[in-house]
């Protein structure tokens, strides 16, 4: 088991299986099919993301460097949360980007019954260490346990 | 709370303007605190610009949220333009595509446009990603603070017009405008507008805007580049042709990377004013020559199932074309078709431009010329058109690096596109 320390963007404690993207997550391309065609597992639809394409994102501890792509990204993430198809948490190796931050904050402020903890600045070592299906546990104060 | 609020802002946060407005302000405060903002500053532009233009059935929660704003009267003091519509009956689509577009994917379009009108849409023609063009009428002034989204518009407003705006997400764009304040961080600050990269252009000819932007975007990602040597090819004046070039260049930097601002030495407003003092100490360097542009172009994946498929459709204008581009392309097409004794283009071709630009274009003699050559002029969003399983299987070509990035469209340079649509559809 290894511990990493990041910064809390939106709070919460959760335990889930890891899903790792080494490249930036294109939020619109990844979630559009899930939102459009009723896929409750939120299967990643971004053909350009070899790590995630075709894998279930809902309920997973999504580990990534940052999000990329259209400025619709934040509202797409918000919709995924509102429709309960969001990842269990988002864990960024880099400082969070403005689009992902928008989605996470909108969900935190406007959705009473949804929790999606978000930690950023976990460092490059975190993304190098974590692998798909490892167990991730978010503790208080931005501590992330990986085993 | 790290952000220092004014008395007025504190009162709003405490509910003086109702619970919904308090939540709007709380959203902006949390957004700002995430990026280390110490204060909220007033939005000063005359108009706003929003990214969400499509009544996608899947965005139900967004419509619910907008309803909350409308119902509680939490309207924007600013009117706004918005990105292009996803539908246009004049753009080629088969029966099944039309059925899916109208009855399934964009079935909330009419409903959503009514919401936009209720919230302050400028007018029924204000659907474009190039709101800053004179024909549209939403051109911010230098130094204006914006709450815009749409990455290509944000990078243009910051770089070419000298306005100040972060790369905001959809909904955040509207909320900043509704409450009238945005957090002061990133590209709003002098410090955030400093360049972390020096990009030296050492090409043997004028670089293709879309390729150059792509190369820079992929290298610098979200950082600000200071580009040296491009004035050799563009000159030192922001005329219409240069602004069109910078529009396409910027869109590629923003979509292939996450650039929100660039400085072009001796050309863009802040580079002219502050020169190389805009470059941060220790800035990294990136040299771009012919070989590097070729390398970048060859790195693009071709995601067509049949890589040698004959193109079925060509989209030009993502972001929307300028009047100058519509006219120059009409002239180029006319000459190219005459050279091969043809009257019409080989491949169904759609040129997209804002409704305002299209209206002006239609006043010129070039509009019937273009129509007679078989080219459709539309104000549709090519990206939204392509973003569905049916269209994504079509072999579509484009010279837009943004469209290439977000869809299955295949990229060609302007010259290659001209050759494809006038001389035949075999892949070059």
XYZ file of C-alpha atoms in Angstrom:
575
model
C 0.000 0.000 0.000
C 1.272 3.435 -0.880
C 0.014 6.843 0.225
C -0.085 10.022 -1.841
C -1.017 13.508 -0.702
C -2.839 15.976 -2.896
C -5.121 18.979 -2.572
C -8.848 18.666 -1.902
C -10.902 20.351 -4.619
C -14.236 18.905 -3.498
C -14.316 16.935 -0.230
C -15.450 13.419 0.574
C -14.246 9.942 1.481
C -14.657 6.968 -0.806
C -13.160 3.630 -1.751
C -13.247 2.331 -5.349
C -11.321 0.432 -8.004
C -8.886 2.512 -10.049
C -9.253 3.325 -13.724
C -6.194 5.049 -15.147
C -5.801 7.418 -18.085
C -2.236 8.483 -18.781
C -3.332 11.053 -21.366
C -5.772 13.898 -20.820
C -9.419 12.905 -20.540
C -11.573 14.444 -23.268
C -14.741 14.819 -21.201
C -17.216 15.369 -24.027
C -15.854 12.544 -26.193
C -15.638 10.194 -23.196
C -19.094 10.754 -21.695
C -21.252 11.728 -24.658
C -22.363 8.192 -25.539
C -23.036 7.432 -21.894
C -25.307 10.441 -21.524
C -26.920 10.149 -24.932
C -27.674 6.454 -25.126
C -28.579 5.572 -21.562
C -25.408 3.683 -20.684
C -25.473 3.669 -16.881
C -21.939 2.270 -16.719
C -20.654 5.335 -18.585
C -18.506 3.346 -20.991
C -15.767 5.607 -22.320
C -16.495 6.511 -25.944
C -13.290 8.373 -26.768
C -11.487 6.387 -29.471
C -8.410 8.553 -29.044
C -7.965 7.481 -25.422
C -6.393 4.050 -25.641
C -6.327 3.621 -21.860
C -10.039 4.194 -21.310
C -11.867 3.483 -24.566
C -14.609 0.895 -23.991
C -14.103 0.774 -20.206
C -16.679 1.548 -17.516
C -16.093 4.926 -15.859
C -19.114 5.096 -13.529
C -18.226 4.193 -9.968
C -14.490 3.990 -10.673
C -11.683 6.017 -9.094
C -10.675 7.837 -12.253
C -6.953 8.669 -12.178
C -5.721 11.127 -14.798
C -3.356 14.035 -15.447
C -6.062 16.568 -16.422
C -9.048 16.928 -18.741
C -8.795 18.291 -22.261
C -11.058 19.365 -25.083
C -14.223 21.367 -25.534
C -15.322 23.960 -22.989
C -18.531 21.958 -22.688
C -16.407 19.654 -20.502
C -17.629 21.030 -17.184
C -21.304 20.789 -17.978
C -20.876 17.277 -19.387
C -19.299 16.202 -16.093
C -22.097 17.959 -14.193
C -24.682 16.056 -16.249
C -22.912 12.747 -15.606
C -23.163 13.517 -11.869
C -26.816 14.564 -12.060
C -27.619 11.338 -13.919
C -25.628 9.306 -11.354
C -23.178 8.052 -13.972
C -20.133 9.791 -12.554
C -16.847 8.233 -11.445
C -16.601 7.557 -7.695
C -13.883 10.203 -7.540
C -11.455 12.089 -9.743
C -7.760 11.970 -8.895
C -5.513 14.335 -10.830
C -1.748 14.042 -10.926
C -1.476 17.683 -12.068
C -3.248 20.796 -10.761
C -6.854 20.584 -11.929
C -7.849 22.352 -15.160
C -10.649 24.916 -15.301
C -13.107 22.643 -17.123
C -12.912 19.699 -14.735
C -12.993 22.101 -11.792
C -16.189 23.638 -13.135
C -17.892 20.244 -13.429
C -16.837 19.150 -9.944
C -17.834 22.436 -8.312
C -21.185 22.652 -10.104
C -21.999 19.147 -8.853
C -20.884 20.025 -5.321
C -22.944 23.227 -5.108
C -26.046 22.359 -7.138
C -26.600 18.619 -6.552
C -27.563 17.765 -2.981
C -27.545 13.988 -3.349
C -24.318 13.477 -5.298
C -20.795 13.218 -3.965
C -17.775 13.026 -6.231
C -14.636 13.825 -4.239
C -11.897 15.422 -6.308
C -8.206 15.567 -5.371
C -5.567 17.214 -7.555
C -1.770 17.752 -7.550
C -1.053 14.136 -6.574
C 2.156 14.186 -8.611
C 3.547 12.267 -11.551
C 4.632 9.394 -9.305
C 0.989 8.735 -8.432
C 0.044 8.232 -12.075
C 3.104 6.058 -12.680
C 2.280 3.869 -9.668
C -1.475 3.365 -9.919
C -2.843 0.660 -12.228
C -6.355 -0.352 -13.299
C -8.324 -2.258 -10.610
C -6.039 -1.315 -7.716
C -8.091 -0.276 -4.688
C -8.150 3.450 -4.026
C -9.228 4.920 -0.715
C -9.584 8.643 -0.183
C -8.950 9.712 3.378
C -9.274 13.168 4.892
C -7.094 16.117 3.908
C -6.281 14.894 0.417
C -4.576 11.623 1.402
C -5.054 8.878 -1.180
C -4.201 5.246 -0.394
C -3.448 2.907 -3.273
C -3.225 -0.882 -2.837
C -12.494 31.797 2.769
C -9.418 32.805 0.731
C -11.323 35.146 -1.564
C -11.940 38.583 -0.093
C -15.495 39.548 -0.971
C -16.873 43.064 -1.168
C -19.853 44.058 0.977
C -22.175 43.604 -2.006
C -20.767 40.158 -2.787
C -21.053 39.073 0.867
C -24.695 40.142 0.901
C -25.432 38.154 -2.251
C -23.710 35.119 -0.746
C -25.885 35.544 2.348
C -29.053 35.518 0.271
C -29.867 39.192 -0.345
C -30.802 38.329 -3.924
C -32.313 34.931 -3.143
C -31.078 31.399 -2.682
C -30.362 30.728 -6.355
C -28.182 33.820 -6.759
C -26.369 32.906 -3.525
C -25.564 29.520 -5.056
C -24.390 31.160 -8.268
C -21.975 33.319 -6.296
C -20.866 30.360 -4.188
C -20.057 28.522 -7.421
C -17.901 31.406 -8.626
C -16.159 31.678 -5.237
C -15.310 27.958 -5.153
C -14.169 28.134 -8.787
C -11.892 31.058 -7.969
C -10.503 29.539 -4.792
C -9.508 26.406 -6.698
C -7.207 28.588 -8.779
C -5.941 30.815 -5.998
C -8.048 33.888 -6.792
C -8.061 36.527 -4.053
C -11.032 38.509 -5.332
C -13.954 38.591 -7.739
C -13.875 41.347 -10.359
C -16.738 42.828 -12.389
C -17.445 41.549 -15.883
C -16.990 44.622 -18.095
C -17.719 43.487 -21.666
C -20.946 44.594 -23.307
C -21.946 41.059 -24.305
C -21.258 37.531 -23.115
C -20.664 34.426 -25.229
C -21.839 30.903 -24.300
C -20.617 27.565 -25.610
C -23.773 25.490 -25.196
C -25.876 25.971 -28.300
C -27.321 22.528 -28.717
C -30.536 21.088 -27.379
C -28.965 17.702 -26.822
C -31.507 15.437 -25.162
C -28.788 14.126 -22.860
C -28.235 17.510 -21.215
C -31.468 17.458 -19.194
C -29.749 18.479 -15.937
C -28.396 21.615 -17.647
C -31.873 22.637 -18.773
C -33.164 22.074 -15.226
C -30.439 24.313 -13.878
C -31.180 27.006 -16.433
C -34.868 26.803 -15.547
C -33.938 27.513 -11.933
C -32.139 30.677 -13.058
C -35.058 31.773 -15.242
C -37.735 31.023 -12.649
C -36.023 32.972 -9.906
C -35.291 35.899 -12.207
C -31.556 35.345 -11.877
C -31.034 36.670 -15.377
C -27.891 38.045 -16.896
C -27.585 41.799 -17.191
C -25.675 41.063 -20.385
C -27.110 39.805 -23.603
C -25.066 37.047 -25.222
C -24.191 35.210 -28.392
C -23.866 31.439 -28.385
C -22.097 28.747 -30.411
C -23.595 27.572 -33.727
C -26.726 25.478 -34.026
C -26.197 21.735 -34.534
C -28.822 21.448 -37.277
C -29.361 22.829 -40.772
C -31.671 21.156 -43.245
C -29.453 22.325 -46.129
C -26.461 20.300 -44.962
C -26.427 16.821 -46.558
C -27.807 14.063 -44.327
C -29.603 10.832 -45.164
C -33.044 9.871 -43.888
C -31.723 7.969 -40.893
C -29.348 10.776 -39.913
C -32.142 13.345 -40.111
C -34.380 11.133 -38.001
C -31.699 10.689 -35.355
C -30.735 14.389 -35.344
C -34.262 15.770 -35.068
C -36.166 13.140 -33.126
C -33.486 11.754 -30.888
C -30.255 13.680 -30.392
C -31.334 17.307 -30.679
C -34.996 16.896 -29.792
C -34.667 19.625 -27.122
C -33.320 22.238 -29.564
C -36.478 24.361 -29.758
C -37.001 24.178 -26.009
C -33.400 25.133 -25.317
C -33.460 28.083 -27.711
C -36.491 29.430 -25.813
C -34.459 29.171 -22.619
C -31.634 31.099 -24.266
C -34.055 33.811 -25.376
C -35.418 34.065 -21.822
C -31.894 34.444 -20.460
C -30.793 37.174 -22.889
C -29.822 35.854 -26.345
C -28.712 38.847 -28.483
C -30.925 37.873 -31.427
C -31.993 34.836 -33.439
C -28.862 35.100 -35.589
C -26.436 35.153 -32.662
C -25.453 31.496 -33.160
C -21.759 31.320 -34.073
C -18.366 30.467 -32.616
C -16.974 33.682 -34.174
C -19.084 36.192 -32.267
C -16.164 38.632 -32.288
C -16.527 39.315 -36.002
C -17.785 42.738 -37.022
C -20.787 41.233 -38.829
C -21.945 39.559 -35.594
C -21.393 42.522 -33.309
C -19.951 40.958 -30.172
C -16.398 42.294 -30.317
C -14.891 42.967 -26.875
C -12.605 45.936 -26.297
C -8.982 45.687 -25.211
C -8.862 45.204 -21.437
C -12.495 44.080 -21.131
C -13.086 41.360 -18.532
C -15.178 38.533 -20.007
C -17.093 35.533 -18.739
C -16.921 33.772 -22.111
C -16.498 30.145 -22.998
C -15.817 28.454 -26.395
C -12.105 27.817 -26.519
C -11.532 29.273 -30.002
C -13.382 32.479 -29.114
C -11.619 32.861 -25.760
C -8.152 32.517 -27.307
C -9.056 35.017 -30.052
C -10.524 37.549 -27.611
C -7.450 37.316 -25.367
C -4.789 37.273 -28.060
C -6.048 39.342 -31.000
C -8.371 41.736 -29.166
C -6.499 42.017 -25.865
C -9.555 41.236 -23.737
C -9.179 39.213 -20.529
C -10.906 35.875 -20.104
C -10.170 32.458 -18.660
C -11.008 29.219 -20.441
C -14.358 28.887 -18.742
C -16.621 25.885 -18.960
C -20.215 25.970 -20.112
C -22.576 27.066 -17.260
C -19.687 28.868 -15.533
C -19.797 31.275 -18.514
C -23.461 32.016 -17.821
C -23.093 32.180 -14.046
C -20.288 34.750 -14.198
C -22.482 36.913 -16.359
C -25.601 36.412 -14.225
C -23.893 37.438 -10.996
C -21.720 40.022 -12.764
C -18.396 38.912 -11.265
C -15.655 36.473 -12.214
C -12.727 35.268 -10.104
C -9.465 37.112 -10.709
C -6.909 34.507 -11.677
C -5.016 33.105 -14.648
C -5.477 35.024 -17.884
C -7.204 37.901 -16.102
C -3.954 38.831 -14.354
C -0.811 40.457 -15.790
C 1.252 37.610 -14.366
C -0.953 34.949 -15.959
C -0.494 36.591 -19.360
C 3.267 36.149 -19.337
C 4.740 33.670 -21.822
C 6.341 30.456 -20.584
C 7.420 29.479 -24.083
C 9.335 31.222 -26.856
C 8.324 29.766 -30.205
C 10.674 30.554 -33.104
C 9.275 30.235 -36.619
C 11.976 29.186 -39.075
C 9.906 27.847 -41.974
C 10.747 28.413 -45.640
C 7.198 29.575 -46.457
C 4.123 30.915 -44.684
C 3.140 28.112 -42.306
C -0.337 26.629 -42.560
C -2.293 28.294 -39.718
C -3.996 25.087 -38.635
C -0.767 23.083 -38.568
C 1.254 25.733 -36.798
C -1.423 26.152 -34.130
C -1.611 22.404 -33.668
C 2.162 22.058 -33.265
C 2.274 24.857 -30.692
C -0.809 23.622 -28.817
C 0.539 20.111 -28.489
C 3.882 21.416 -27.247
C 2.894 24.139 -24.776
C -0.506 22.674 -23.700
C -2.092 25.298 -21.384
C 0.888 27.686 -21.272
C 1.164 31.054 -23.030
C 3.525 31.060 -26.061
C 5.354 34.129 -27.399
C 5.793 33.528 -31.134
C 8.777 35.118 -32.875
C 9.280 35.232 -36.645
C 5.655 34.911 -37.765
C 5.457 38.613 -38.648
C 7.790 37.784 -41.550
C 4.839 35.946 -43.127
C 1.877 37.826 -41.687
C 3.179 41.385 -41.652
C 2.712 43.804 -38.788
C -0.929 44.747 -39.311
C -4.045 43.027 -38.052
C -5.948 43.212 -41.350
C -8.821 40.878 -42.278
C -6.608 38.218 -43.822
C -4.295 38.152 -40.819
C -7.200 38.052 -38.367
C -8.659 35.076 -40.273
C -5.271 33.364 -40.075
C -5.027 34.011 -36.329
C -8.601 32.757 -35.810
C -7.693 29.373 -37.325
C -4.246 29.300 -35.720
C -5.714 30.033 -32.283
C -8.488 27.455 -32.577
C -5.844 24.815 -33.298
C -3.724 25.867 -30.296
C -6.815 25.701 -28.084
C -8.115 22.338 -29.303
C -4.846 20.480 -29.894
C -3.613 21.861 -26.602
C -5.376 24.104 -24.103
C -3.949 27.499 -25.042
C -6.038 30.473 -23.894
C -3.672 33.245 -24.991
C -0.770 33.648 -27.402
C 1.407 36.623 -28.243
C 2.701 37.164 -31.785
C 5.806 39.341 -31.805
C 5.244 42.744 -33.500
C 1.607 41.890 -34.282
C -0.836 41.180 -31.446
C -1.754 44.093 -29.148
C 0.118 43.142 -25.995
C 3.209 41.976 -27.916
C 3.265 45.347 -29.665
C 2.928 47.191 -26.370
C 5.131 45.187 -24.030
C 7.353 43.338 -26.516
C 9.639 40.623 -25.125
C 9.089 41.803 -21.549
C 6.044 39.501 -21.745
C 8.390 36.508 -21.723
C 8.942 34.905 -18.314
C 12.457 34.353 -17.113
C 13.513 30.788 -17.899
C 10.937 30.356 -20.670
C 11.368 27.181 -22.691
C 12.092 27.333 -26.411
C 10.465 25.555 -29.345
C 11.772 25.951 -32.898
C 9.362 25.232 -35.743
C 10.709 24.568 -39.230
C 9.275 22.778 -42.289
C 10.407 19.415 -40.974
C 8.668 19.914 -37.627
C 5.369 20.857 -39.291
C 5.627 17.758 -41.479
C 6.289 15.622 -38.405
C 3.224 17.028 -36.664
C 1.009 16.489 -39.707
C 2.186 12.899 -40.070
C 1.423 12.216 -36.402
C -2.341 12.636 -36.865
C -4.120 9.286 -36.696
C -6.491 8.455 -39.561
C -9.471 6.962 -37.782
C -11.466 6.052 -40.859
C -12.256 2.341 -41.018
C -11.229 2.295 -44.681
C -8.264 4.619 -44.878
C -8.552 4.840 -48.672
C -12.274 5.610 -48.692
C -13.493 8.225 -51.121
C -14.471 11.312 -49.112
C -18.225 11.872 -48.978
C -18.250 15.329 -47.477
C -15.906 18.253 -46.980
C -16.401 20.722 -44.116
C -14.628 24.079 -44.111
C -15.155 26.580 -41.332
C -14.502 25.280 -37.834
C -14.322 27.946 -36.444
C -16.759 29.704 -38.789
C -15.171 31.349 -41.836
C -14.766 35.098 -42.153
C -16.179 37.113 -45.056
C -12.638 37.444 -46.386
C -12.213 33.651 -46.305
C -15.533 33.005 -48.072
C -14.538 35.388 -50.851
C -10.953 34.170 -51.217
C -12.076 30.515 -51.268
C -14.698 31.323 -53.911
C -11.961 32.831 -56.088
C -9.602 29.893 -55.465
C -12.306 27.336 -56.261
C -13.340 29.173 -59.404
C -9.778 29.222 -60.731
C -9.110 25.598 -59.782
C -12.317 24.307 -61.396
C -11.664 26.293 -64.571
C -8.180 24.782 -64.778
C -9.695 21.299 -64.993
C -12.722 22.323 -67.102
C -15.235 21.542 -64.383
C -18.187 23.549 -63.196
C -18.942 21.889 -59.864
C -16.962 20.444 -56.974
C -16.321 16.686 -56.907
C -17.191 16.204 -53.240
C -20.212 17.578 -51.413
C -18.740 20.627 -49.713
C -20.080 22.796 -46.921
C -18.590 26.175 -46.012
C -19.734 27.382 -42.599
C -19.904 30.989 -41.413
C -21.937 33.004 -38.938
C -25.419 34.141 -40.031
C -24.132 37.741 -40.017
C -21.214 36.923 -42.319
C -23.440 34.828 -44.602
C -25.842 37.775 -44.951
C -22.983 40.067 -45.990
C -21.579 37.410 -48.330
C -24.960 37.069 -50.012
C -24.830 40.761 -50.883
C -21.735 40.121 -53.027
C -21.497 38.571 -56.476
C -19.417 35.749 -55.024
C -22.418 34.079 -53.351
C -24.083 32.935 -56.619
C -20.653 31.937 -57.968
C -20.062 29.662 -54.981
C -23.571 28.244 -55.172
C -23.137 27.456 -58.873
C -19.979 25.552 -58.039
C -22.103 23.308 -55.814
C -20.873 24.524 -52.433
C -23.396 24.824 -49.608
C -23.013 27.784 -47.256
C -24.387 27.097 -43.788
C -24.172 28.357 -40.221
C -24.221 24.874 -38.726
C -21.664 23.613 -36.178
C -19.696 20.955 -38.096
C -18.517 19.491 -34.828
C -22.016 18.903 -33.528
C -23.062 17.520 -36.923
C -20.236 14.985 -36.780
C -20.658 14.040 -33.125
C -22.886 11.004 -33.532
C -22.303 7.357 -34.483
C -23.779 7.705 -37.993
C -21.748 10.701 -39.121
C -18.611 9.486 -37.403
C -18.554 6.553 -39.840
C -18.617 8.883 -42.852
C -15.322 9.729 -44.584
C -15.333 13.490 -44.030
C -12.398 15.744 -44.889
C -11.537 19.150 -43.470
C -8.710 21.620 -43.078
C -9.872 22.341 -39.526
C -7.592 20.947 -36.883
C -10.305 21.440 -34.282
C -12.752 19.304 -36.253
C -10.036 16.686 -36.788
C -9.339 16.570 -33.062
C -12.906 16.122 -31.849
C -14.349 13.962 -34.629
C -13.386 11.327 -37.210
C -12.860 13.998 -39.902
C -9.529 13.697 -41.702
C -7.213 16.672 -41.917
C -5.752 18.055 -45.134
C -4.008 21.351 -45.762
C -5.931 24.065 -47.614
C -4.109 23.257 -50.870
C -4.839 19.560 -50.496
C -8.502 20.276 -49.794
C -8.679 22.472 -52.884
C -7.203 19.653 -54.940
C -9.533 17.056 -53.434
C -12.733 18.957 -54.049
C -11.853 20.207 -57.538
C -9.885 17.302 -58.976
C -11.339 14.214 -57.322
C -11.849 12.479 -54.045
C -9.024 9.987 -53.933
C -7.016 10.402 -50.754
C -3.753 12.238 -51.419
